[in-house]
C-alpha positions as YAML, in Angstrom:
chain: A
units: angstrom
residues:
- id: 1
  name: UNK
  ca: [-0.38, 0.22, -0.17]
- id: 2
  name: UNK
  ca: [1.66, 3.23, -0.76]
- id: 3
  name: UNK
  ca: [1.79, 6.70, 1.38]
- id: 4
  name: UNK
  ca: [-0.22, 8.71, 0.37]
- id: 5
  name: UNK
  ca: [-3.38, 6.06, 0.18]
- id: 6
  name: UNK
  ca: [-2.21, 5.48, 3.31]
- id: 7
  name: UNK
  ca: [-2.91, 8.96, 4.74]
- id: 8
  name: UNK
  ca: [-6.28, 9.36, 2.80]
- id: 9
  name: UNK
  ca: [-7.00, 6.02, 5.07]
- id: 10
  name: UNK
  ca: [-5.82, 7.55, 7.76]
- id: 11
  name: UNK
  ca: [-7.53, 10.74, 7.41]
- id: 12
  name: UNK
  ca: [-10.88, 8.81, 7.04]
- id: 13
  name: UNK
  ca: [-10.72, 6.88, 9.84]
- id: 14
  name: UNK
  ca: [-9.95, 10.07, 11.77]
- id: 15
  name: UNK
  ca: [-12.95, 11.60, 10.61]
- id: 16
  name: UNK
  ca: [-15.25, 8.75, 10.85]
- id: 17
  name: UNK
  ca: [-13.81, 8.52, 14.95]
- id: 18
  name: UNK
  ca: [-14.47, 12.30, 15.28]
- id: 19
  name: UNK
  ca: [-17.81, 12.24, 13.90]
- id: 20
  name: UNK
  ca: [-18.46, 8.93, 16.02]
- id: 21
  name: UNK
  ca: [-17.75, 11.18, 19.69]
- id: 22
  name: UNK
  ca: [-19.71, 13.99, 18.16]
- id: 23
  name: UNK
  ca: [-22.28, 11.24, 18.01]
- id: 24
  name: UNK
  ca: [-21.87, 9.94, 21.42]
- id: 25
  name: UNK
  ca: [-22.12, 13.30, 23.25]
- id: 26
  name: UNK
  ca: [-25.10, 15.37, 21.18]
- id: 27
  name: UNK
  ca: [-26.67, 12.26, 19.78]
- id: 28
  name: UNK
  ca: [-26.11, 12.04, 16.09]
- id: 29
  name: UNK
  ca: [-28.77, 13.39, 13.54]
- id: 30
  name: UNK
  ca: [-30.33, 14.99, 16.86]
- id: 31
  name: UNK
  ca: [-30.75, 18.69, 17.85]
- id: 32
  name: UNK
  ca: [-30.73, 19.15, 21.17]
- id: 33
  name: UNK
  ca: [-34.28, 20.06, 23.17]
- id: 34
  name: UNK
  ca: [-35.44, 23.82, 22.52]
- id: 35
  name: UNK
  ca: [-37.43, 24.08, 25.71]
- id: 36
  name: UNK
  ca: [-37.74, 23.63, 29.46]
- id: 37
  name: UNK
  ca: [-37.49, 20.83, 31.08]
- id: 38
  name: UNK
  ca: [-39.24, 21.26, 34.23]
- id: 39
  name: UNK
  ca: [-39.64, 18.79, 37.43]
- id: 40
  name: UNK
  ca: [-42.97, 19.66, 39.08]
- id: 41
  name: UNK
  ca: [-44.67, 17.90, 42.12]
- id: 42
  name: UNK
  ca: [-47.30, 20.14, 41.60]
- id: 43
  name: UNK
  ca: [-50.30, 17.81, 40.53]
- id: 44
  name: UNK
  ca: [-50.20, 16.81, 37.03]
- id: 45
  name: UNK
  ca: [-53.70, 17.95, 36.58]
- id: 46
  name: UNK
  ca: [-53.52, 21.52, 37.97]
- id: 47
  name: UNK
  ca: [-49.48, 22.08, 35.96]
- id: 48
  name: UNK
  ca: [-50.28, 20.74, 32.88]
- id: 49
  name: UNK
  ca: [-52.75, 23.68, 31.82]
- id: 50
  name: UNK
  ca: [-50.48, 26.63, 32.96]
- id: 51
  name: UNK
  ca: [-48.03, 24.49, 31.22]
- id: 52
  name: UNK
  ca: [-49.57, 24.37, 28.00]
- id: 53
  name: UNK
  ca: [-50.91, 28.04, 28.95]
- id: 54
  name: UNK
  ca: [-47.35, 29.42, 28.90]
- id: 55
  name: UNK
  ca: [-46.22, 27.56, 25.90]
- id: 56
  name: UNK
  ca: [-49.24, 28.91, 24.14]
- id: 57
  name: UNK
  ca: [-48.36, 32.95, 24.75]
- id: 58
  name: UNK
  ca: [-44.13, 32.32, 24.76]
- id: 59
  name: UNK
  ca: [-43.48, 29.40, 21.99]
- id: 60
  name: UNK
  ca: [-41.41, 27.54, 24.28]
- id: 61
  name: UNK
  ca: [-41.80, 24.22, 24.57]
- id: 62
  name: UNK
  ca: [-41.97, 22.69, 28.43]
- id: 63
  name: UNK
  ca: [-41.51, 18.99, 28.65]
- id: 64
  name: UNK
  ca: [-42.54, 18.47, 32.42]
- id: 65
  name: UNK
  ca: [-41.55, 15.32, 34.55]
- id: 66
  name: UNK
  ca: [-43.94, 14.44, 37.30]
- id: 67
  name: UNK
  ca: [-43.30, 13.11, 40.84]
- id: 68
  name: UNK
  ca: [-45.54, 9.94, 41.72]
- id: 69
  name: UNK
  ca: [-48.39, 10.23, 44.67]
- id: 70
  name: UNK
  ca: [-46.49, 7.74, 47.03]
- id: 71
  name: UNK
  ca: [-43.15, 9.37, 47.08]
- id: 72
  name: UNK
  ca: [-44.35, 13.23, 46.44]
- id: 73
  name: UNK
  ca: [-41.82, 15.90, 46.40]
- id: 74
  name: UNK
  ca: [-38.66, 13.77, 48.01]
- id: 75
  name: UNK
  ca: [-38.62, 11.61, 44.40]
- id: 76
  name: UNK
  ca: [-37.64, 14.72, 42.20]
- id: 77
  name: UNK
  ca: [-35.99, 16.49, 44.97]
- id: 78
  name: UNK
  ca: [-33.25, 13.57, 45.52]
- id: 79
  name: UNK
  ca: [-33.20, 13.64, 41.69]
- id: 80
  name: UNK
  ca: [-32.09, 16.99, 41.13]
- id: 81
  name: UNK
  ca: [-29.67, 16.08, 44.52]
- id: 82
  name: UNK
  ca: [-28.28, 13.70, 42.55]
- id: 83
  name: UNK
  ca: [-28.01, 15.44, 38.80]
- id: 84
  name: UNK
  ca: [-26.76, 18.86, 40.71]
- id: 85
  name: UNK
  ca: [-23.20, 18.49, 38.74]
- id: 86
  name: UNK
  ca: [-24.94, 17.44, 35.16]
- id: 87
  name: UNK
  ca: [-27.91, 19.41, 35.77]
- id: 88
  name: UNK
  ca: [-30.64, 17.86, 33.19]
- id: 89
  name: UNK
  ca: [-33.88, 20.08, 34.51]
- id: 90
  name: UNK
  ca: [-34.52, 23.74, 33.93]
- id: 91
  name: UNK
  ca: [-36.80, 24.42, 36.42]
- id: 92
  name: UNK
  ca: [-38.24, 22.96, 39.53]
- id: 93
  name: UNK
  ca: [-41.80, 23.64, 40.58]
- id: 94
  name: UNK
  ca: [-43.04, 22.07, 44.13]
- id: 95
  name: UNK
  ca: [-46.35, 22.62, 46.08]
- id: 96
  name: UNK
  ca: [-44.82, 22.65, 49.40]
- id: 97
  name: UNK
  ca: [-41.89, 24.44, 50.81]
- id: 98
  name: UNK
  ca: [-39.27, 22.02, 53.03]
- id: 99
  name: UNK
  ca: [-37.72, 19.96, 50.41]
- id: 100
  name: UNK
  ca: [-37.03, 23.60, 48.40]
- id: 101
  name: UNK
  ca: [-35.66, 25.05, 50.92]
- id: 102
  name: UNK
  ca: [-33.40, 21.62, 50.90]
- id: 103
  name: UNK
  ca: [-32.25, 21.74, 47.40]
- id: 104
  name: UNK
  ca: [-31.73, 25.75, 47.83]
- id: 105
  name: UNK
  ca: [-29.17, 25.04, 50.76]
- id: 106
  name: UNK
  ca: [-27.59, 22.37, 48.51]
- id: 107
  name: UNK
  ca: [-26.85, 25.13, 45.84]
- id: 108
  name: UNK
  ca: [-28.82, 23.57, 43.54]
- id: 109
  name: UNK
  ca: [-30.67, 26.73, 42.20]
- id: 110
  name: UNK
  ca: [-28.93, 29.26, 40.76]
- id: 111
  name: UNK
  ca: [-27.53, 31.88, 43.40]
- id: 112
  name: UNK
  ca: [-29.64, 34.80, 43.17]
- id: 113
  name: UNK
  ca: [-33.24, 34.64, 42.97]
- id: 114
  name: UNK
  ca: [-33.36, 31.09, 42.91]
- id: 115
  name: UNK
  ca: [-36.61, 30.51, 44.25]
- id: 116
  name: UNK
  ca: [-39.44, 32.27, 44.88]
- id: 117
  name: UNK
  ca: [-43.23, 31.34, 46.83]
- id: 118
  name: UNK
  ca: [-46.77, 31.96, 45.77]
- id: 119
  name: UNK
  ca: [-49.86, 31.03, 46.43]
- id: 120
  name: UNK
  ca: [-50.94, 28.65, 50.00]
- id: 121
  name: UNK
  ca: [-52.89, 25.62, 50.74]
- id: 122
  name: UNK
  ca: [-53.17, 23.63, 54.16]
- id: 123
  name: UNK
  ca: [-53.04, 20.73, 55.91]
- id: 124
  name: UNK
  ca: [-56.81, 19.75, 57.37]
- id: 125
  name: UNK
  ca: [-58.72, 17.14, 58.38]
- id: 126
  name: UNK
  ca: [-61.17, 15.71, 56.24]
- id: 127
  name: UNK
  ca: [-64.16, 14.33, 57.30]
- id: 128
  name: UNK
  ca: [-67.16, 12.19, 55.58]
- id: 129
  name: UNK
  ca: [-70.10, 14.57, 55.92]
- id: 130
  name: UNK
  ca: [-72.48, 11.76, 56.68]
- id: 131
  name: UNK
  ca: [-71.02, 10.28, 59.14]
- id: 132
  name: UNK
  ca: [-70.17, 13.74, 60.95]
- id: 133
  name: UNK
  ca: [-72.68, 16.27, 60.97]
- id: 134
  name: UNK
  ca: [-71.94, 19.81, 61.38]
- id: 135
  name: UNK
  ca: [-73.26, 19.77, 64.93]
- id: 136
  name: UNK
  ca: [-71.02, 17.26, 66.19]
- id: 137
  name: UNK
  ca: [-67.87, 18.20, 64.55]
- id: 138
  name: UNK
  ca: [-65.95, 19.80, 67.16]
- id: 139
  name: UNK
  ca: [-66.99, 17.10, 69.32]
- id: 140
  name: UNK
  ca: [-66.03, 13.84, 67.04]
- id: 141
  name: UNK
  ca: [-63.57, 15.91, 65.71]
- id: 142
  name: UNK
  ca: [-59.72, 15.39, 67.83]
- id: 143
  name: UNK
  ca: [-58.92, 18.99, 69.68]
- id: 144
  name: UNK
  ca: [-55.35, 18.26, 69.07]
- id: 145
  name: UNK
  ca: [-52.90, 15.94, 66.83]
- id: 146
  name: UNK
  ca: [-52.05, 14.40, 70.58]
- id: 147
  name: UNK
  ca: [-55.53, 12.92, 70.73]
- id: 148
  name: UNK
  ca: [-54.53, 10.42, 67.82]
- id: 149
  name: UNK
  ca: [-52.77, 8.47, 70.02]
- id: 150
  name: UNK
  ca: [-56.05, 7.70, 72.13]
- id: 151
  name: UNK
  ca: [-57.34, 4.23, 71.79]
- id: 152
  name: UNK
  ca: [-60.77, 5.74, 70.76]
- id: 153
  name: UNK
  ca: [-59.19, 6.84, 67.32]
- id: 154
  name: UNK
  ca: [-57.33, 2.98, 66.82]
- id: 155
  name: UNK
  ca: [-57.81, 2.23, 63.51]
- id: 156
  name: UNK
  ca: [-59.85, 5.32, 62.71]
- id: 157
  name: UNK
  ca: [-57.51, 7.61, 61.31]
- id: 158
  name: UNK
  ca: [-55.78, 7.77, 57.92]
- id: 159
  name: UNK
  ca: [-52.49, 9.00, 56.83]
- id: 160
  name: UNK
  ca: [-50.05, 9.67, 54.04]
- id: 161
  name: UNK
  ca: [-46.34, 8.05, 54.84]
- id: 162
  name: UNK
  ca: [-45.05, 10.66, 57.12]
- id: 163
  name: UNK
  ca: [-41.85, 10.19, 54.88]
- id: 164
  name: UNK
  ca: [-42.87, 11.83, 51.81]
- id: 165
  name: UNK
  ca: [-44.65, 15.72, 50.68]
- id: 166
  name: UNK
  ca: [-46.74, 17.57, 52.80]
- id: 167
  name: UNK
  ca: [-46.98, 14.94, 55.67]
- id: 168
  name: UNK
  ca: [-43.45, 15.07, 56.08]
- id: 169
  name: UNK
  ca: [-43.17, 18.07, 56.10]
- id: 170
  name: UNK
  ca: [-45.71, 18.98, 58.43]
- id: 171
  name: UNK
  ca: [-43.84, 15.97, 61.19]
- id: 172
  name: UNK
  ca: [-41.04, 17.80, 60.61]
- id: 173
  name: UNK
  ca: [-42.40, 21.14, 62.13]
- id: 174
  name: UNK
  ca: [-43.96, 19.10, 64.73]
- id: 175
  name: UNK
  ca: [-40.88, 17.89, 66.11]
- id: 176
  name: UNK
  ca: [-39.91, 21.51, 66.26]
- id: 177
  name: UNK
  ca: [-42.81, 22.33, 67.55]
- id: 178
  name: UNK
  ca: [-43.62, 19.95, 70.31]
- id: 179
  name: UNK
  ca: [-39.74, 18.77, 71.45]
- id: 180
  name: UNK
  ca: [-38.28, 15.52, 70.67]
- id: 181
  name: UNK
  ca: [-39.91, 13.58, 73.35]
- id: 182
  name: UNK
  ca: [-43.24, 14.35, 72.93]
- id: 183
  name: UNK
  ca: [-42.77, 14.38, 69.07]
- id: 184
  name: UNK
  ca: [-41.40, 10.73, 69.26]
- id: 185
  name: UNK
  ca: [-43.98, 9.13, 71.92]
- id: 186
  name: UNK
  ca: [-47.14, 10.95, 69.65]
- id: 187
  name: UNK
  ca: [-45.37, 9.40, 66.49]
- id: 188
  name: UNK
  ca: [-44.77, 5.56, 68.58]
- id: 189
  name: UNK
  ca: [-48.40, 6.13, 69.97]
- id: 190
  name: UNK
  ca: [-49.85, 6.73, 66.43]
- id: 191
  name: UNK
  ca: [-48.63, 3.53, 64.89]
- id: 192
  name: UNK
  ca: [-49.21, 1.45, 67.64]
- id: 193
  name: UNK
  ca: [-52.99, 2.71, 67.71]
- id: 194
  name: UNK
  ca: [-53.06, 0.96, 64.32]
- id: 195
  name: UNK
  ca: [-52.60, 4.47, 61.77]
- id: 196
  name: UNK
  ca: [-54.09, 3.15, 58.57]
- id: 197
  name: UNK
  ca: [-50.97, 4.64, 56.35]
- id: 198
  name: UNK
  ca: [-52.15, 4.62, 52.59]
- id: 199
  name: UNK
  ca: [-49.75, 6.17, 49.08]
- id: 200
  name: UNK
  ca: [-50.55, 9.67, 49.33]
- id: 201
  name: UNK
  ca: [-53.06, 12.43, 50.65]
- id: 202
  name: UNK
  ca: [-55.85, 11.85, 47.64]
- id: 203
  name: UNK
  ca: [-55.98, 8.23, 49.06]
- id: 204
  name: UNK
  ca: [-56.64, 9.39, 51.97]
- id: 205
  name: UNK
  ca: [-59.64, 11.63, 51.00]
- id: 206
  name: UNK
  ca: [-61.01, 8.45, 49.22]
- id: 207
  name: UNK
  ca: [-60.79, 5.95, 52.64]
- id: 208
  name: UNK
  ca: [-62.44, 8.84, 54.72]
- id: 209
  name: UNK
  ca: [-65.42, 8.80, 51.62]
- id: 210
  name: UNK
  ca: [-65.94, 5.58, 51.66]
- id: 211
  name: UNK
  ca: [-65.85, 5.04, 55.24]
- id: 212
  name: UNK
  ca: [-62.78, 2.98, 55.67]
- id: 213
  name: UNK
  ca: [-61.17, 5.80, 58.11]
- id: 214
  name: UNK
  ca: [-63.71, 7.99, 60.24]
- id: 215
  name: UNK
  ca: [-61.33, 11.10, 59.79]
- id: 216
  name: UNK
  ca: [-57.85, 11.76, 57.86]
- id: 217
  name: UNK
  ca: [-54.88, 14.41, 58.07]
- id: 218
  name: UNK
  ca: [-54.14, 15.47, 54.23]
- id: 219
  name: UNK
  ca: [-54.16, 18.20, 51.98]
- id: 220
  name: UNK
  ca: [-56.83, 20.94, 51.25]
- id: 221
  name: UNK
  ca: [-56.40, 20.58, 47.58]
- id: 222
  name: UNK
  ca: [-56.98, 16.57, 47.76]
- id: 223
  name: UNK
  ca: [-60.02, 17.60, 49.72]
- id: 224
  name: UNK
  ca: [-61.36, 20.29, 47.18]
- id: 225
  name: UNK
  ca: [-60.44, 16.83, 44.17]
- id: 226
  name: UNK
  ca: [-62.71, 14.52, 46.39]
- id: 227
  name: UNK
  ca: [-65.57, 17.66, 46.35]
- id: 228
  name: UNK
  ca: [-64.97, 17.61, 42.54]
- id: 229
  name: UNK
  ca: [-66.06, 14.18, 42.02]
- id: 230
  name: UNK
  ca: [-69.38, 14.13, 44.49]
- id: 231
  name: UNK
  ca: [-67.27, 12.24, 47.43]
- id: 232
  name: UNK
  ca: [-69.04, 13.41, 50.60]
- id: 233
  name: UNK
  ca: [-66.10, 14.44, 52.57]
- id: 234
  name: UNK
  ca: [-65.67, 18.18, 53.75]
- id: 235
  name: UNK
  ca: [-62.22, 19.67, 54.98]
- id: 236
  name: UNK
  ca: [-62.17, 21.42, 58.91]
- id: 237
  name: UNK
  ca: [-59.28, 23.68, 60.09]
- id: 238
  name: UNK
  ca: [-56.26, 21.82, 62.22]
- id: 239
  name: UNK
  ca: [-56.42, 24.94, 63.96]
- id: 240
  name: UNK
  ca: [-52.94, 26.16, 65.88]
- id: 241
  name: UNK
  ca: [-51.43, 22.79, 64.84]
- id: 242
  name: UNK
  ca: [-52.04, 23.44, 60.87]
- id: 243
  name: UNK
  ca: [-49.89, 24.66, 58.44]
- id: 244
  name: UNK
  ca: [-49.74, 26.48, 55.02]
- id: 245
  name: UNK
  ca: [-47.53, 25.01, 52.24]
- id: 246
  name: UNK
  ca: [-46.85, 27.82, 49.40]
- id: 247
  name: UNK
  ca: [-45.94, 26.62, 46.04]
- id: 248
  name: UNK
  ca: [-42.23, 27.48, 45.16]
- id: 249
  name: UNK
  ca: [-40.48, 27.14, 41.42]
- id: 250
  name: UNK
  ca: [-36.77, 27.36, 41.42]
- id: 251
  name: UNK
  ca: [-34.26, 27.85, 38.56]
- id: 252
  name: UNK
  ca: [-32.06, 24.94, 37.97]
- id: 253
  name: UNK
  ca: [-27.75, 26.29, 38.46]
- id: 254
  name: UNK
  ca: [-26.48, 25.46, 35.75]
- id: 255
  name: UNK
  ca: [-29.71, 25.85, 33.26]
- id: 256
  name: UNK
  ca: [-29.19, 26.11, 29.59]
- id: 257
  name: UNK
  ca: [-32.11, 28.06, 29.10]
- id: 258
  name: UNK
  ca: [-31.98, 30.68, 31.69]
- id: 259
  name: UNK
  ca: [-34.14, 33.72, 30.02]
- id: 260
  name: UNK
  ca: [-36.67, 31.43, 29.44]
- id: 261
  name: UNK
  ca: [-36.99, 29.34, 33.25]
- id: 262
  name: UNK
  ca: [-37.00, 33.09, 34.30]
- id: 263
  name: UNK
  ca: [-40.14, 33.40, 32.33]
- id: 264
  name: UNK
  ca: [-41.80, 30.78, 33.43]
- id: 265
  name: UNK
  ca: [-41.18, 31.19, 37.22]
- id: 266
  name: UNK
  ca: [-42.64, 34.99, 36.25]
- id: 267
  name: UNK
  ca: [-45.67, 32.98, 34.70]
- id: 268
  name: UNK
  ca: [-46.34, 30.66, 37.38]
- id: 269
  name: UNK
  ca: [-46.57, 33.66, 40.08]
- id: 270
  name: UNK
  ca: [-48.86, 35.87, 38.07]
- id: 271
  name: UNK
  ca: [-51.79, 36.91, 39.31]
- id: 272
  name: UNK
  ca: [-53.42, 34.92, 35.98]
- id: 273
  name: UNK
  ca: [-51.64, 31.39, 37.38]
- id: 274
  name: UNK
  ca: [-52.61, 32.25, 41.35]
- id: 275
  name: UNK
  ca: [-56.33, 33.01, 39.93]
- id: 276
  name: UNK
  ca: [-56.25, 29.75, 37.63]
- id: 277
  name: UNK
  ca: [-55.04, 27.34, 40.44]
- id: 278
  name: UNK
  ca: [-57.57, 28.82, 43.35]
- id: 279
  name: UNK
  ca: [-60.18, 28.21, 40.79]
- id: 280
  name: UNK
  ca: [-59.31, 25.10, 40.19]
- id: 281
  name: UNK
  ca: [-59.20, 24.70, 44.61]
- id: 282
  name: UNK
  ca: [-54.75, 23.56, 43.84]
- id: 283
  name: UNK
  ca: [-54.40, 26.56, 45.99]
- id: 284
  name: UNK
  ca: [-56.73, 28.82, 48.84]
- id: 285
  name: UNK
  ca: [-57.47, 31.95, 48.83]
- id: 286
  name: UNK
  ca: [-54.95, 33.71, 51.39]
- id: 287
  name: UNK
  ca: [-56.90, 34.89, 53.96]
- id: 288
  name: UNK
  ca: [-58.08, 31.59, 54.54]
- id: 289
  name: UNK
  ca: [-55.33, 29.94, 55.90]
- id: 290
  name: UNK
  ca: [-52.88, 32.70, 56.94]
- id: 291
  name: UNK
  ca: [-53.30, 32.23, 60.98]
- id: 292
  name: UNK
  ca: [-52.02, 28.65, 60.36]
- id: 293
  name: UNK
  ca: [-48.41, 29.40, 59.78]
- id: 294
  name: UNK
  ca: [-45.85, 28.85, 63.48]
- id: 295
  name: UNK
  ca: [-43.26, 30.29, 63.55]
- id: 296
  name: UNK
  ca: [-40.37, 27.74, 62.02]
- id: 297
  name: UNK
  ca: [-36.45, 27.50, 62.39]
- id: 298
  name: UNK
  ca: [-35.95, 26.41, 58.82]
- id: 299
  name: UNK
  ca: [-32.31, 26.33, 59.58]
- id: 300
  name: UNK
  ca: [-32.80, 23.71, 62.12]
- id: 301
  name: UNK
  ca: [-35.30, 22.12, 60.35]
- id: 302
  name: UNK
  ca: [-32.68, 21.27, 57.61]
- id: 303
  name: UNK
  ca: [-30.40, 20.37, 60.10]
- id: 304
  name: UNK
  ca: [-32.27, 17.91, 61.18]
- id: 305
  name: UNK
  ca: [-33.56, 16.64, 58.80]
- id: 306
  name: UNK
  ca: [-31.72, 13.27, 58.64]
- id: 307
  name: UNK
  ca: [-32.09, 12.84, 61.99]
- id: 308
  name: UNK
  ca: [-35.86, 13.42, 62.27]
- id: 309
  name: UNK
  ca: [-36.38, 10.78, 58.62]
- id: 310
  name: UNK
  ca: [-34.11, 8.00, 61.00]
- id: 311
  name: UNK
  ca: [-36.79, 8.23, 63.66]
- id: 312
  name: UNK
  ca: [-40.05, 8.46, 61.04]
- id: 313
  name: UNK
  ca: [-38.31, 5.14, 59.01]
- id: 314
  name: UNK
  ca: [-37.23, 3.42, 62.30]
- id: 315
  name: UNK
  ca: [-40.85, 2.96, 63.45]
- id: 316
  name: UNK
  ca: [-43.26, 3.45, 60.78]
- id: 317
  name: UNK
  ca: [-41.51, 1.09, 58.88]
- id: 318
  name: UNK
  ca: [-41.29, -2.01, 61.18]
...
């Protein structure tokens, strides 16, 4: 084989190898996505219409990845933590605040104006309207969450797993508010009292509607969803032991589309979006639950999260 011909073959081999590397890195014959990737723990039924409206207004395509009901918020938060050095998402839209603060503390969001909160919903009792008459609510619903360990409530109370979603946040807040010893005794008492643990807050409402639980601890938006289905349920305030939860939206550090991500952040917290979410009962009007927000030391809550999670696992995953 002559030298010129060998050089030509070598040149072609180098070119082919270069093309192969390019294909591996970028996807041969495919363009990189031009739209936004959104991780959303807001319920899909509420999020999809707003994301669709955003695309119609801006012509920016949105690919949304949603959490499952069973691991609400925690699943996507863990995914964002795992992807922190090589982010795949541009925006995180959550329907509770704690995991957003956890991600912010871990440097997942951009440094300046990384996330914002908007709107609110609340933790509530859910009751069966036919099983508990209006006049009997004060006599039937516990005056305090601490009463749930009494034998009167054995096997009658439904609740989503305290390891995920808004229930987990509520339990973390209660630990800080009551002190560890009272909280641990309460959690252990709940477990011994045959607490009905479900996959998610919507299932809590379903069990109460079916009469399989007398009362449940759930979220205001899940109660409203049950009412739209015609279920005989209503919400009752938890009073001073309640918890108010805003939606949050954050822009991921390293997003390839920061300008479009900012557009989406602005749109989600706009008056139009708030009106839609309140109209769908995904959020409550501000006056409904303003008084339910206790003072929280967020830094301490985040610091204590591993210990709190370990204690919850040891009690409720036996």
